[in-house]
Amino acid sequence: MRKFALIAVPYLWLLALFLVPFLIVLKISLSDIALAIPPYVPKWDWATGFGAFFSQLDFENYIFLTEDDLYWKAYLSSFKIAAISTMFTLLIGYPIAYGMARSPEEWRPTLMMLIILPFWTSFLIRVYAWMGILSQEGLLNQFLLWTGIIAAPLTILNTNTAVYIGIVYTYLPFMILPIYAALDRMDGSLIEAAEDLGCSRLMAFWLVTIPLSKNGIIAGSFLVFIPALGEFVIPSLLGGSGTLMIGKVLWEEFFSNRDWPVASAVAVILLLLLIIPIVLFQRNQQKQAEAEQ
Amino acid sequence: MDVPETEFAPWNDADEKPLIRFRNVTKRFGEFVAIDDLSLDIYEQEFFALLGPSGCGKTTMMRMLAGFENPSEGDIELAGQNIVPVPPNKRAVNMMFQSYALFPHLSVWDNIAFGLRRDRLPKAQVQARVEEMLKLTRLERFATRKPHQISGGQRQRVALARSLAKAPKLLLLDEPLGALDKKLRQETQFELMDIQEKTGTTFVIVTHDQEEAMTVASRVAVMDEGRLIQVSTPADLYEWPDNVYVADFIGDVNLIKGRTTASGDERYRIDWIDGQPPLNGVSKTVFSDGQTCHLAIRPEKITISTDKPVDADNAVQGKVLDIAYLGNLSTYHVELASGTVIKAQTSNTRRISRRSFTWEDPVWLSWTATAGVMLAQ
């Protein structure tokens, strides 16, 4: 009984904070837009009961999503931006994690602290700081002009490049930490053994270090990819009119168009799309746990 | 067992070329001198043990042979060629790591094949060699398992098979049996010797366990503080230690300090520092009169009796202080009148209830003049 109570806590938590809100959003996505508060019909009415309520729900909004190419283009573009950002995060994060794992023992807590330190400042402020760095008169352009590398300021802010920079910057710790954890666990004599058996340094890295940090790479990639796919703040602050991301579309649908049903449909589809990588991620974690037993 | 000891002794043959040659090798880590101007020859097909307490430099010696460390000064030759500039992956030397360092993401089969594949050998050849190694180490049934799915003893054999697969000129074993329990360790020692004999590979083993070194090695180098203290066969090391350090490090020993007086051809009288009747000893090394000497006598070479033995070269009286019963042997700690404690060992050929001495019994200890070794330092 006590065991049951213990398990019930997280399930109740999930039920109250995930499943119930999801069902509300799902219901709105099946409703019709209306000039009212809240701006949709039908509303639950005790008098008419279930039959009348459900008969008014339909998939009209979902059909609409397939008719306007804005939506699938936004999904596709989000996917592309998330995938490319994840790749860059990996390319930058792996060497940092590797360097941390190879650094002297007494430095590691400090290095770890430096990775986590940015979280002490609000995420929004950090993104605003990037606006200051990347704008036409920003620090980066001033520096490049001063060194004479460029003659005219570059346009970085309000382009996809700025979005990539923002996402890579924001999610880098999520890539570094799981890779670092995997590399830190690795026995250093494995590399020596590989060299002893005829591997060059590079070969030993490719044949031993990479496979043994695979789980860290997969975990880090999902931790970056999943939130990046639905990212809203970074594209709306750093991106331009050409930056198409589903998070932004969703926001505009809700607040500019006040079309809650269509916005809800977009959100439901986004969630369904995210479930695929989340399930893959879970399976990876599970396999890892099994391998360690 | 004793056949190779009499036949195999390349170190006594002046014409024999050593396989490995350390020439005045010094290794410093910052201020710390790990290896101090050390020269050593190791011959082909030897099973050579580096023995010493932790921090004595034995592991550094091995890592220099493998190529993971380079000497600060001096040369290391392998088959006549200086290997100091050769990186570890280009040396005909393989190492079995203390932690085994098996690749956790590869099966037993792939672990053993790892080195062969780096040589870009044809598939069939890799296959044949791996099968051979699996057979040698009796691992055929475990070929498809991952390292975490087999026992410690099996992992040890995988590590051995992997390091032997490339048929190295020299195999290095870093505390190879350290992680095994005592019973398995003893079995594996004989297995190692067997495999060494079958493959004819030169083995260099690093260990802090003197029993292990004595069991497996053709020669043992006793090291301390980066220096070689003595390099000998196990029997010589035990019977003829060069100095007090070795006598004390290998096995159990009684050390009696005294002053020598010549009493005949290679015979000496030894006056105890603490005023017991003088002892008689034999030594090929010359001692001058009045020189300080340590007489080292192994406990099992001392006879214990109730009555004063007649015709004994040396006899002292004392009383039994302690008895350590080890099953097959008993060690008696006998306290002399001066307070010195001497250890004597007897085999328990009779049942314990019938043994002749017990605590507080007055007893005589006796030994021949040749039983002990006279050491100057």
XYZ file of C-alpha atoms in Angstrom:
670
model
C 0.000 0.000 0.000
C 2.828 2.329 0.922
C 4.632 1.352 -2.265
C 1.521 2.240 -4.231
C 1.312 5.641 -2.525
C 4.894 6.350 -3.414
C 4.377 5.528 -7.090
C 1.117 7.465 -7.122
C 2.864 10.768 -6.383
C 4.695 11.117 -9.735
C 1.700 9.719 -11.605
C -0.668 12.214 -10.024
C 1.861 14.926 -10.814
C 1.938 13.860 -14.465
C -1.831 13.572 -14.586
C -2.415 17.064 -13.145
C 0.348 18.926 -14.959
C 0.644 17.086 -18.248
C -2.294 14.913 -19.157
C -5.098 17.261 -18.055
C -3.643 20.352 -19.822
C -2.997 18.209 -22.893
C -6.573 17.018 -22.979
C -7.782 20.627 -22.670
C -5.560 21.667 -25.585
C -6.713 18.645 -27.568
C -10.316 19.616 -26.950
C -9.709 23.209 -28.053
C -8.003 21.965 -31.218
C -11.184 20.105 -32.115
C -13.379 23.160 -31.498
C -14.355 26.076 -33.735
C -13.169 29.657 -33.486
C -15.669 32.132 -32.031
C -15.792 35.787 -31.101
C -16.152 35.236 -27.407
C -14.187 34.791 -24.221
C -12.643 32.253 -24.414
C -12.613 32.451 -28.220
C -13.933 29.022 -29.137
C -17.065 26.873 -29.122
C -18.441 24.545 -27.910
C -18.128 25.155 -24.208
C -19.058 22.475 -21.739
C -22.658 22.751 -20.836
C -24.222 20.516 -18.164
C -27.636 20.965 -19.663
C -26.976 19.562 -23.144
C -24.717 16.731 -21.916
C -22.163 14.589 -23.728
C -23.917 13.964 -27.015
C -24.364 17.567 -28.038
C -20.856 18.436 -26.826
C -19.029 15.757 -28.795
C -21.140 16.225 -31.920
C -19.721 19.736 -32.252
C -16.091 18.571 -32.219
C -14.362 17.904 -35.548
C -10.970 17.706 -37.250
C -11.508 20.824 -39.330
C -8.453 22.610 -37.883
C -6.178 19.681 -38.660
C -7.415 19.603 -42.227
C -6.729 23.343 -42.409
C -3.110 22.698 -41.335
C -2.595 20.491 -44.394
C -4.190 23.029 -46.750
C -1.940 25.988 -45.911
C 1.678 25.194 -46.748
C 2.895 27.630 -44.043
C 2.480 24.939 -41.399
C 4.317 21.991 -42.873
C 7.030 24.386 -44.075
C 7.368 25.667 -40.506
C 7.551 22.136 -39.137
C 10.172 21.203 -41.715
C 12.174 24.376 -41.167
C 12.087 23.868 -37.366
C 13.289 20.334 -37.866
C 16.124 21.539 -40.073
C 17.184 24.317 -37.688
C 17.025 21.958 -34.688
C 19.028 19.277 -36.502
C 21.737 21.642 -37.730
C 21.980 23.331 -34.318
C 22.293 19.932 -32.643
C 25.114 19.037 -35.001
C 26.993 22.266 -34.264
C 26.392 21.855 -30.536
C 27.891 18.370 -30.762
C 30.899 19.592 -32.760
C 31.606 22.307 -30.206
C 30.495 20.448 -27.090
C 32.419 17.210 -27.649
C 35.906 18.772 -27.577
C 34.958 20.785 -24.492
C 33.682 17.668 -22.694
C 36.773 15.752 -23.813
C 39.072 18.487 -22.554
C 37.234 18.572 -19.231
C 37.485 14.799 -18.796
C 41.208 14.907 -19.579
C 41.981 17.891 -17.362
C 43.694 17.476 -13.967
C 41.357 16.221 -11.268
C 41.562 19.415 -9.198
C 40.422 21.620 -12.111
C 37.293 19.680 -12.944
C 34.907 21.165 -10.356
C 35.907 24.659 -11.539
C 35.416 23.782 -15.204
C 32.070 22.206 -14.389
C 31.108 25.379 -12.545
C 32.009 27.485 -15.589
C 29.721 25.346 -17.753
C 26.812 25.737 -15.354
C 27.475 29.391 -14.454
C 25.450 30.946 -17.350
C 22.296 29.385 -15.895
C 22.554 31.795 -12.995
C 21.499 34.598 -15.313
C 18.035 34.663 -16.813
C 17.804 32.985 -20.173
C 15.960 35.975 -21.610
C 18.690 38.389 -20.532
C 21.330 36.216 -22.123
C 19.430 36.204 -25.410
C 19.102 39.985 -25.217
C 22.842 40.158 -24.634
C 23.324 38.309 -27.898
C 21.216 40.950 -29.634
C 23.693 43.504 -28.346
C 26.599 41.462 -29.628
C 25.210 40.531 -33.033
C 23.453 43.737 -34.134
C 24.798 46.051 -36.859
C 26.411 48.359 -34.306
C 27.043 45.438 -31.944
C 30.218 44.390 -30.231
C 31.087 41.741 -32.802
C 30.808 44.084 -35.771
C 32.704 46.836 -33.950
C 35.478 44.399 -33.146
C 35.690 43.070 -36.700
C 35.688 46.609 -38.142
C 38.384 47.663 -35.677
C 40.638 44.740 -36.625
C 40.037 45.549 -40.303
C 38.800 42.085 -41.226
C 35.628 43.596 -42.674
C 34.978 46.998 -44.221
C 31.208 47.180 -43.721
C 29.223 45.741 -40.791
C 27.798 42.245 -41.266
C 24.098 41.569 -40.949
C 23.874 38.741 -38.469
C 21.008 39.694 -36.202
C 17.560 38.777 -37.523
C 18.907 36.010 -39.745
C 18.985 32.238 -39.354
C 22.678 32.504 -38.456
C 21.778 34.416 -35.299
C 19.206 31.717 -34.477
C 21.861 29.001 -34.827
C 24.269 30.976 -32.633
C 21.561 31.471 -30.027
C 20.476 27.841 -29.934
C 24.039 26.481 -29.861
C 24.962 28.918 -27.090
C 21.884 28.189 -24.993
C 21.883 24.418 -25.234
C 25.642 23.764 -25.156
C 25.690 22.695 -21.456
C 23.019 20.067 -22.180
C 25.377 18.547 -24.738
C 28.543 18.862 -22.673
C 27.312 17.360 -19.414
C 26.159 13.908 -20.613
C 29.222 13.532 -22.873
C 31.485 14.576 -20.024
C 29.796 12.048 -17.732
C 30.432 9.277 -20.269
C 34.063 10.265 -20.893
C 34.772 10.735 -17.202
C 33.703 7.159 -16.483
C 36.038 5.797 -19.142
C 39.132 3.968 -17.936
C 42.224 5.718 -19.309
C 44.072 2.442 -19.715
C 41.657 1.525 -22.536
C 43.305 4.107 -24.770
C 46.737 2.835 -23.804
C 45.585 -0.705 -24.531
C 44.372 0.372 -27.985
C 47.698 2.064 -28.713
C 49.558 -0.939 -27.388
C 47.632 -3.123 -29.836
C 48.666 -0.990 -32.805
C 46.294 1.995 -32.950
C 47.484 5.497 -33.636
C 46.127 8.175 -31.303
C 43.437 9.157 -33.794
C 42.453 5.545 -34.461
C 42.211 4.836 -30.725
C 39.936 7.849 -30.383
C 37.714 6.657 -33.211
C 37.610 2.979 -32.189
C 37.452 3.315 -28.413
C 36.643 6.805 -27.146
C 33.789 7.542 -29.574
C 31.983 4.193 -29.137
C 32.322 4.434 -25.357
C 30.895 7.955 -25.291
C 28.100 7.027 -27.731
C 25.424 7.033 -25.051
C 26.524 10.476 -23.908
C 26.409 11.751 -27.491
C 22.905 10.350 -28.034
C 21.611 11.709 -24.713
C 23.153 15.137 -25.360
C 21.779 15.297 -28.905
C 18.236 14.571 -27.775
C 18.506 17.041 -24.913
C 19.372 19.715 -27.469
C 17.187 18.610 -30.356
C 13.909 18.208 -28.471
C 13.721 21.708 -26.930
C 15.287 23.328 -30.006
C 12.501 21.949 -32.209
C 9.827 23.856 -30.310
C 12.031 26.869 -29.526
C 10.170 30.189 -29.548
C 12.164 32.853 -27.703
C 15.401 32.533 -29.703
C 13.861 32.706 -33.227
C 11.527 35.549 -32.267
C 14.297 37.645 -30.693
C 17.302 36.766 -32.838
C 15.623 35.499 -36.002
C 14.233 37.619 -38.803
C 11.081 37.627 -40.848
C 12.606 34.812 -42.929
C 13.079 32.566 -39.908
C 10.258 30.087 -39.917
C 9.902 28.034 -36.779
C 6.846 26.272 -35.511
C 7.161 27.801 -32.040
C 6.878 31.237 -33.565
C 3.936 30.245 -35.766
C 2.212 28.876 -32.714
C 2.690 32.115 -30.813
C 1.386 34.227 -33.668
C -1.598 31.965 -34.091
C -2.472 32.316 -30.415
C -1.752 35.981 -29.767
C -1.857 37.775 -33.119
C -4.659 35.819 -34.783
C -6.388 34.815 -31.570
C -7.221 31.555 -33.311
C -6.963 29.225 -30.354
C -8.318 26.120 -32.081
C -5.757 26.257 -34.942
C -2.946 27.126 -32.489
C -3.968 24.139 -30.373
C -3.906 21.876 -33.407
C -0.378 23.105 -34.206
C 0.645 22.377 -30.610
C -0.842 18.882 -30.665
C 0.948 18.015 -33.904
C 4.210 19.407 -32.489
C 3.788 17.244 -29.419
C 3.135 14.152 -31.512
C 6.253 14.914 -33.579
C 8.299 15.322 -30.407
C 7.089 12.051 -28.958
C 9.103 10.127 -31.570
C 12.534 11.464 -30.486
C 11.490 11.322 -26.832
C 10.645 7.638 -27.127
C 13.958 7.021 -28.910
C 15.737 8.895 -26.142
C 14.016 6.838 -23.461
C 15.003 3.634 -25.202
C 18.620 4.758 -25.320
C 18.576 5.540 -21.596
C 17.054 2.159 -20.862
C 19.603 0.297 -22.963
C 22.365 2.182 -21.200
C 20.970 1.232 -17.805
C 20.791 -2.409 -18.850
C 24.363 -2.402 -20.120
C 25.605 -1.097 -16.788
C 24.021 -3.885 -14.761
C 59.631 -27.980 -12.787
C 63.314 -28.020 -11.945
C 64.379 -29.039 -15.448
C 64.380 -25.571 -17.052
C 66.201 -24.127 -14.062
C 69.253 -26.223 -14.686
C 69.111 -26.038 -18.474
C 67.824 -22.550 -19.125
C 70.306 -19.929 -17.942
C 71.204 -17.597 -20.830
C 72.288 -14.927 -18.353
C 75.325 -17.069 -17.493
C 76.300 -17.387 -21.162
C 78.589 -14.568 -22.227
C 77.825 -15.145 -25.951
C 74.077 -14.820 -25.525
C 72.615 -11.533 -26.805
C 69.987 -10.076 -24.485
C 66.532 -9.354 -25.948
C 66.057 -6.276 -23.794
C 68.774 -4.045 -22.591
C 68.342 -1.100 -20.243
C 71.442 1.057 -20.481
C 71.938 3.576 -17.691
C 68.268 4.473 -17.734
C 67.107 7.310 -15.529
C 63.505 8.453 -15.361
C 62.474 11.586 -13.544
C 58.965 12.900 -12.941
C 59.677 16.524 -12.084
C 61.893 16.389 -9.019
C 61.105 12.770 -8.281
C 63.589 10.167 -9.541
C 61.554 7.057 -10.378
C 64.390 5.103 -11.991
C 67.965 5.842 -11.015
C 70.745 5.036 -13.525
C 69.557 1.481 -14.017
C 71.112 -1.146 -16.316
C 69.510 -4.526 -16.866
C 69.602 -7.335 -19.434
C 66.649 -9.628 -20.076
C 67.051 -12.641 -22.356
C 64.807 -14.275 -24.883
C 62.230 -16.739 -23.523
C 62.804 -15.567 -19.996
C 59.979 -15.190 -17.529
C 61.363 -12.166 -15.785
C 59.805 -10.673 -12.662
C 60.164 -7.120 -11.404
C 59.464 -7.310 -7.712
C 59.291 -4.545 -5.159
C 57.060 -2.494 -2.892
C 54.693 0.048 -4.450
C 56.493 3.132 -5.674
C 59.766 1.276 -6.256
C 59.728 2.030 -9.990
C 58.731 -1.394 -11.305
C 55.644 -0.111 -13.096
C 57.656 2.750 -14.614
C 60.113 0.185 -16.014
C 57.231 -1.676 -17.625
C 55.633 1.469 -19.020
C 58.954 2.451 -20.558
C 59.127 -0.964 -22.238
C 55.584 -0.526 -23.572
C 56.376 3.000 -24.756
C 53.973 4.947 -22.528
C 56.899 6.660 -20.812
C 60.254 7.632 -22.187
C 63.461 7.578 -20.155
C 64.897 10.952 -19.153
C 68.350 9.555 -19.829
C 69.749 6.336 -21.262
C 68.634 3.840 -23.899
C 66.367 0.850 -23.998
C 67.179 -1.755 -26.639
C 64.878 -4.439 -27.951
C 66.693 -7.073 -30.030
C 69.618 -4.729 -30.530
C 67.543 -1.750 -31.651
C 67.010 1.378 -29.567
C 63.237 1.587 -29.029
C 63.094 4.883 -27.143
C 61.918 6.878 -30.212
C 59.426 4.164 -31.293
C 55.783 4.926 -30.304
C 53.831 2.213 -28.450
C 51.745 1.241 -31.481
C 54.872 0.463 -33.515
C 56.594 -1.742 -30.933
C 56.640 -5.541 -31.070
C 55.682 -5.407 -27.407
C 52.244 -6.042 -25.961
C 50.993 -5.450 -22.501
C 48.443 -7.041 -20.271
C 47.029 -4.299 -18.066
C 46.387 -4.574 -14.372
C 42.775 -3.505 -14.910
C 42.761 -5.810 -18.010
C 41.549 -2.795 -20.026
C 39.136 -4.936 -22.046
C 37.037 -2.891 -24.467
C 33.577 -3.000 -22.890
C 31.774 -2.367 -26.185
C 33.383 -5.337 -27.950
C 32.806 -9.070 -27.532
C 35.534 -11.399 -26.298
C 36.167 -12.396 -29.914
C 36.477 -8.808 -31.112
C 38.687 -7.895 -28.184
C 41.152 -10.604 -29.141
C 40.914 -9.680 -32.831
C 41.441 -5.964 -32.131
C 45.229 -5.944 -32.509
C 45.209 -8.303 -35.491
C 42.757 -6.103 -37.382
C 45.010 -3.077 -36.876
C 47.681 -4.971 -38.796
C 45.224 -5.307 -41.701
C 45.618 -9.065 -41.780
C 43.306 -10.972 -44.135
C 40.038 -12.065 -42.545
C 40.800 -15.763 -42.617
C 44.095 -15.224 -40.866
C 42.495 -13.105 -38.140
C 39.848 -15.766 -37.683
C 42.416 -18.555 -37.387
C 44.562 -16.655 -34.910
C 41.624 -15.670 -32.704
C 40.386 -19.274 -32.631
C 43.888 -20.379 -31.672
C 44.042 -17.878 -28.826
C 40.562 -18.823 -27.608
C 41.664 -22.436 -27.518
C 44.919 -21.634 -25.731
C 43.068 -19.789 -22.985
C 40.042 -22.171 -22.972
C 37.583 -19.411 -23.825
C 35.879 -20.917 -26.884
C 32.478 -20.969 -25.197
C 32.612 -17.279 -24.283
C 33.632 -15.827 -27.654
C 30.377 -13.936 -28.219
C 30.020 -12.586 -24.676
C 30.824 -9.033 -23.669
C 33.444 -8.475 -20.951
C 30.816 -7.612 -18.325
C 29.127 -10.963 -18.916
C 32.072 -13.127 -17.831
C 33.845 -13.776 -14.533
C 37.030 -12.124 -13.273
C 39.134 -15.181 -14.047
C 37.760 -15.339 -17.589
C 38.407 -11.628 -18.113
C 41.986 -12.196 -17.035
C 42.309 -14.901 -19.703
C 40.756 -12.665 -22.359
C 43.302 -9.975 -21.521
C 46.088 -12.526 -21.836
C 44.744 -13.870 -25.137
C 44.398 -10.356 -26.539
C 47.950 -9.395 -25.646
C 49.353 -12.668 -27.004
C 47.353 -12.590 -30.244
C 49.886 -10.472 -32.136
C 52.674 -12.860 -31.115
C 54.798 -10.092 -29.590
C 58.517 -10.485 -29.017
C 57.892 -9.357 -25.489
C 54.805 -9.599 -23.320
C 54.438 -7.283 -20.351
C 52.184 -8.301 -17.483
C 51.267 -5.633 -14.956
C 50.142 -7.339 -11.730
C 48.244 -9.820 -13.907
C 46.765 -11.818 -11.050
C 46.169 -9.016 -8.570
C 42.389 -9.030 -8.973
C 41.957 -12.780 -8.509
C 41.349 -14.590 -5.225
C 44.146 -16.690 -3.775
C 43.087 -20.108 -5.014
C 42.444 -18.919 -8.574
C 45.677 -16.945 -8.505
C 47.720 -20.048 -7.738
C 46.046 -22.023 -10.520
C 46.551 -19.176 -12.932
C 50.251 -18.874 -12.069
C 50.822 -22.376 -13.396
C 48.627 -21.646 -16.403
C 50.730 -18.580 -17.165
C 53.941 -20.601 -16.962
C 52.400 -23.217 -19.203
C 51.382 -20.649 -21.807
C 54.765 -18.947 -21.610
C 56.457 -22.252 -22.306
C 54.070 -23.166 -25.143
C 54.400 -19.848 -26.948
C 58.079 -19.276 -26.169
C 57.362 -15.573 -25.673
C 59.541 -13.531 -23.345
C 57.432 -12.442 -20.376
C 58.175 -9.558 -18.057
C 55.861 -9.494 -15.063
C 55.480 -6.738 -12.512
C 54.336 -7.814 -9.077
C 54.521 -6.891 -5.423
C 53.734 -10.474 -4.401
C 57.046 -12.233 -3.750
C 55.454 -15.672 -3.732
C 54.056 -15.032 -7.208
C 57.422 -13.811 -8.495
C 59.205 -16.828 -7.026
C 56.663 -19.255 -8.500
C 56.537 -18.060 -12.082
C 59.848 -16.358 -12.828
C 63.089 -17.661 -14.227
C 64.784 -14.626 -12.736
C 63.591 -12.005 -10.300
C 64.793 -8.426 -10.017
C 64.216 -6.993 -6.566
C 63.776 -3.232 -6.809
C 63.651 -0.430 -4.299
C 63.604 3.341 -4.795
C 64.323 3.120 -8.510
C 67.326 0.834 -8.184
C 67.920 -2.863 -8.705
C 68.826 -4.434 -5.388
C 69.459 -7.937 -6.705
C 68.776 -9.859 -9.905
C 68.871 -13.640 -9.444
C 66.978 -16.861 -9.896
C 64.305 -17.379 -7.225
C 66.411 -20.056 -5.485
C 69.518 -17.853 -5.338
C 67.483 -14.931 -4.145
C 66.166 -16.989 -1.284
C 69.324 -18.887 -0.392
C 71.948 -16.294 -1.264
C 70.573 -12.832 -0.800
C 73.096 -10.084 -1.469
C 72.046 -7.901 1.393
C 69.770 -7.510 4.363
C 67.062 -5.783 2.285
C 66.607 -8.767 -0.029
C 66.916 -11.320 2.797
C 64.187 -9.490 4.668
C 61.974 -8.819 1.633
C 61.908 -12.393 0.385
C 60.376 -14.786 2.873
C 60.885 -14.916 6.601
C 64.335 -14.461 8.120
C 66.215 -14.043 11.397
C 68.816 -11.297 11.283
C 71.528 -11.407 13.917
C 73.929 -8.521 14.105
C 77.471 -9.220 15.242
C 81.221 -8.709 14.712
C 83.333 -11.142 12.753
C 86.667 -12.785 13.545
C 88.281 -15.135 11.004
C 88.482 -18.655 12.432
C 89.711 -20.707 9.462
C 89.336 -21.070 5.711
C 86.171 -19.072 4.866
C 85.043 -19.700 8.425
C 84.226 -16.919 10.837
C 83.345 -16.491 14.457
C 80.535 -14.024 15.013
C 80.330 -12.259 18.368
C 76.858 -11.053 19.153
C 76.460 -7.418 19.835
C 74.368 -8.283 22.896
C 76.770 -10.743 24.475
C 75.480 -14.264 23.658
C 78.050 -17.071 23.142
C 79.695 -16.587 19.707
C 78.239 -18.193 16.568
C 80.001 -19.887 13.677
C 79.390 -19.004 10.074
C 80.775 -19.648 6.603
C 81.176 -17.061 3.893
C 82.910 -16.795 0.517
C 82.958 -13.027 0.905
C 85.895 -11.869 2.957
C 85.169 -10.168 6.256
C 87.881 -8.366 8.214
C 88.224 -8.893 11.953
C 85.879 -6.700 13.917
C 83.675 -5.942 10.894
C 79.937 -5.637 11.504
C 77.977 -8.467 9.912
C 74.374 -9.566 9.709
C 73.835 -13.280 9.909
C 70.624 -14.133 8.015
C 69.084 -17.502 8.834
C 65.796 -18.804 7.466
C 63.488 -20.114 10.232
C 63.137 -23.527 8.577
C 66.910 -24.057 8.787
C 66.830 -23.820 12.584
C 66.226 -27.032 14.556
C 64.318 -26.827 17.807
C 64.909 -29.422 20.558
C 64.428 -29.970 24.322
C 67.980 -31.163 25.001
C 71.188 -29.426 24.044
C 72.176 -30.910 20.685
C 75.653 -32.452 20.479
C 78.030 -31.490 17.661
C 75.942 -28.542 16.530
C 77.899 -25.630 15.035
C 75.607 -23.189 16.733
C 73.286 -23.690 19.673
C 71.437 -21.173 21.793
C 68.940 -21.570 24.588
C 65.691 -19.762 25.114
C 62.025 -20.231 25.926
C 59.017 -20.487 23.656
C 57.255 -17.141 23.473
C 54.705 -17.720 20.727
C 53.590 -20.440 18.402
C 52.108 -19.645 15.016
C 50.262 -22.682 13.721
C 49.903 -22.600 9.926
C 48.596 -26.123 9.420
C 51.449 -27.695 7.535
C 54.043 -25.695 9.470
C 54.461 -24.198 12.904
C 56.638 -21.200 13.601
C 58.055 -20.944 17.113
C 59.117 -17.574 18.427
C 61.880 -18.283 20.935
C 63.095 -15.582 23.279
C 66.771 -15.753 24.270
C 68.056 -14.616 27.654
C 69.127 -11.321 26.071
C 65.587 -10.635 24.923
C 66.308 -11.325 21.225
C 63.518 -13.313 19.543
C 64.492 -16.013 17.029
C 61.995 -17.715 14.738
C 62.270 -21.447 14.098
C 60.013 -23.407 11.807
C 59.154 -27.100 11.824
C 56.866 -29.164 9.623
C 53.919 -30.596 11.434
C 54.448 -34.207 10.465
C 52.642 -35.249 13.648
C 49.225 -34.250 14.845
C 49.027 -31.093 16.896
C 48.224 -32.890 20.188
C 51.527 -34.725 19.992
C 53.776 -31.776 19.415
C 56.710 -31.573 21.771
C 56.798 -27.916 22.802
C 54.385 -25.500 24.208
C 54.450 -21.967 25.568
C 57.128 -21.132 28.172
C 59.044 -24.398 27.515
C 62.830 -24.031 27.681
C 64.228 -25.136 24.330
C 67.486 -25.270 22.349
C 67.849 -23.825 18.885
C 70.626 -25.108 16.671
C 71.851 -24.704 13.100
C 74.878 -25.580 11.035
C 77.598 -23.105 10.103
C 76.458 -23.190 6.447
C 72.771 -22.617 7.213
C 73.046 -18.861 7.489
C 74.286 -16.219 5.084
C 76.723 -13.581 6.310
C 75.846 -10.174 4.936
C 77.998 -7.091 5.204
C 75.082 -4.730 4.714
